[in-house]
């Protein structure tokens, strides 16, 4: 007999998008590693993949996100790195 029960973290009324089942779920049906959320509504959870894609594009185009020196191409090695 296990001493501790493994519980999912979350509450009913919170909505998640399951990355394994590709569906919206209320409450934590799947493990946290397999879901996005919580979201306030099922409609918001439905757009989880679109929201993630939009955020990724914003981060990729954010000049403060990249470590490349100003004026250098994004793929250029950093000053303390040697090229392969």
Rosetta silent file (secondary structure, phi, psi, omega in degrees, C-alpha in Angstrom):
SEQUENCE: XXXXXXXXXXXXXXXXXXXXXXXXXXXXXXXXXXXXXXXXXXXXXXXXXXXXXXXXXXXXXXXXXXXXXXXXXXXXXXXXXXXX
SCORE:     score description
SCORE:     0.000 S_00000001
   1 L     0.000  132.130 -179.806    0.000    0.000    0.000 S_00000001
   2 L   -75.866  141.060  178.136    1.345    3.414   -0.983 S_00000001
   3 L   -78.249  -32.327 -176.972    1.794    5.965    1.765 S_00000001
   4 L  -122.244  134.073  176.048    1.209    8.926   -0.501 S_00000001
   5 L   -87.295  137.427  177.969   -1.365    9.229   -3.234 S_00000001
   6 L   -83.444  115.636 -178.278   -0.197   10.842   -6.427 S_00000001
   7 L  -111.566  148.710  172.953   -2.613   13.693   -7.113 S_00000001
   8 L   -80.078  143.975  179.215   -2.988   15.922  -10.121 S_00000001
   9 L   -94.084  132.996  179.187   -2.585   19.622   -9.379 S_00000001
  10 L   143.465  173.218 -176.895   -5.430   21.880  -10.476 S_00000001
  11 L  -132.115  151.332  171.049   -9.043   22.695   -9.784 S_00000001
  12 L   -59.237  145.665 -175.986  -12.334   22.104  -11.538 S_00000001
  13 L    95.194  -12.822  172.982  -13.213   25.164  -13.590 S_00000001
  14 L   -95.326  138.659 -175.819   -9.646   25.431  -14.867 S_00000001
  15 E  -112.382  141.047 -177.815   -9.248   24.441  -18.501 S_00000001
  16 E  -130.889  155.763  171.678   -6.245   22.744  -20.073 S_00000001
  17 E  -110.358  119.032 -178.497   -5.174   21.687  -23.540 S_00000001
  18 E   -83.675  124.084 -179.183   -3.815   18.125  -23.557 S_00000001
  19 L   -77.898  -18.403  179.176   -0.832   17.727  -25.892 S_00000001
  20 L   -85.068  -48.527 -176.307   -1.232   13.931  -25.997 S_00000001
  21 L   -91.147  -10.060 -179.692   -4.960   13.702  -26.713 S_00000001
  22 L    55.175   49.332  178.517   -5.171   17.037  -28.613 S_00000001
  23 E  -149.522  162.122  178.211   -8.289   18.100  -26.753 S_00000001
  24 E   -84.667  136.957 -179.300   -9.521   20.540  -24.137 S_00000001
  25 E  -131.555  140.966  173.964   -9.999   19.106  -20.645 S_00000001
  26 E   -91.552  130.713 -176.988  -11.567   20.561  -17.524 S_00000001
  27 L    75.230  173.532 -174.860   -9.405   20.024  -14.493 S_00000001
  28 L   -87.538   80.965  178.377   -6.134   18.165  -14.573 S_00000001
  29 L   -74.248  -36.830 -177.098   -6.980   14.907  -16.366 S_00000001
  30 L  -111.104  161.188  179.513   -3.469   14.445  -17.757 S_00000001
  31 L   -60.547  152.607 -177.501   -0.036   15.024  -16.167 S_00000001
  32 H   -57.470  -32.650 -179.003    1.307   18.586  -16.192 S_00000001
  33 H   -67.324  -15.108 -176.903    4.102   17.604  -18.603 S_00000001
  34 H  -110.529   18.497 -176.419    1.446   16.775  -21.219 S_00000001
  35 E  -146.929  157.040  169.415   -0.719   19.901  -21.069 S_00000001
  36 E  -106.052  145.786  175.609   -0.872   23.666  -21.500 S_00000001
  37 E   135.788 -177.479   13.341   -2.834   25.737  -19.042 S_00000001
  38 E   -84.352  154.765  175.617   -4.682   26.530  -16.939 S_00000001
  39 E  -117.813  158.034 -177.032   -6.940   28.741  -19.025 S_00000001
  40 L   -79.167  -21.262 -177.833  -10.017   30.631  -17.870 S_00000001
  41 L  -143.882  159.355  176.754  -12.341   29.218  -20.527 S_00000001
  42 H   -65.106  -30.966  178.422  -12.582   26.238  -22.874 S_00000001
  43 H   -64.632  -41.651  178.463  -12.406   28.646  -25.840 S_00000001
  44 H   -66.058  -39.918  178.515   -9.083   30.006  -24.602 S_00000001
  45 H   -66.689  -33.004  178.311   -7.758   26.466  -24.084 S_00000001
  46 H   -61.339  -32.973 -179.205   -8.849   25.551  -27.636 S_00000001
  47 L   -88.938   13.204 -174.048   -6.477   28.234  -28.940 S_00000001
  48 H   -56.033  -45.249 -177.992   -3.528   26.961  -26.838 S_00000001
  49 H   -68.353  -38.920  177.215   -1.410   25.839  -29.795 S_00000001
  50 H   -65.130  -42.651  178.993   -2.088   29.075  -31.704 S_00000001
  51 H   -61.318  -43.184  178.914   -1.229   31.115  -28.615 S_00000001
  52 H   -63.207  -41.530  179.583    2.035   29.198  -28.179 S_00000001
  53 H   -64.870  -42.097  178.064    2.939   29.734  -31.837 S_00000001
  54 H   -62.083  -43.562  179.780    2.204   33.474  -31.591 S_00000001
  55 H   -65.689  -39.469  177.812    4.367   33.775  -28.457 S_00000001
  56 H   -61.319  -42.389  178.294    7.208   31.852  -30.086 S_00000001
  57 H   -63.403  -41.175  178.078    7.167   34.243  -33.053 S_00000001
  58 H   -61.048  -44.455 -178.318    7.195   37.237  -30.705 S_00000001
  59 H   -67.736  -39.362  179.347   10.199   35.832  -28.812 S_00000001
  60 H   -64.233  -29.895 -178.347   12.079   34.968  -31.993 S_00000001
  61 L   -97.701    2.344  179.668   11.655   38.551  -33.218 S_00000001
  62 L   -82.822  117.094 -178.395   12.414   40.201  -29.868 S_00000001
  63 L   -64.000  -23.860  178.828   15.882   41.838  -30.085 S_00000001
  64 L   -79.845  -12.067 -176.878   16.297   41.491  -26.299 S_00000001
  65 L   -80.842  -33.178 -175.575   15.766   37.722  -26.488 S_00000001
  66 L   -88.475  149.210 -178.112   18.851   36.904  -28.571 S_00000001
  67 L   -96.315    0.123 -177.720   22.409   36.980  -27.213 S_00000001
  68 L   -66.399  142.229  176.767   24.097   37.879  -30.515 S_00000001
  69 L   -60.802  152.081 -179.827   26.074   41.134  -30.448 S_00000001
  70 L   -60.475  134.686  178.702   24.379   44.096  -32.114 S_00000001
  71 L    86.486  -10.495 -179.875   24.949   44.138  -35.844 S_00000001
  72 L   -92.269  148.434  175.054   26.102   40.498  -35.938 S_00000001
  73 L   -61.193  152.637 -176.998   24.096   37.801  -37.703 S_00000001
  74 L   -61.242  -30.357 -177.401   21.978   35.665  -35.349 S_00000001
  75 L   -89.792    1.121 -178.612   24.025   32.538  -36.145 S_00000001
  76 L   -68.274  144.497  178.327   27.395   34.213  -35.535 S_00000001
  77 L   -67.286  150.323  175.749   29.458   32.735  -32.673 S_00000001
  78 L   -71.648  158.628 -176.004   29.620   34.705  -29.461 S_00000001
  79 L   -53.816  -33.340 -177.938   32.979   36.396  -28.716 S_00000001
  80 L   -91.972    5.623  179.164   34.013   33.640  -26.276 S_00000001
  81 L  -105.905  149.648  174.172   33.015   30.782  -28.634 S_00000001
  82 L  -105.185  141.058  179.816   35.041   29.226  -31.394 S_00000001
  83 L   -67.914  153.603 -179.867   33.328   28.227  -34.628 S_00000001
  84 L   -70.778    0.000    0.000   32.959   24.497  -35.380 S_00000001
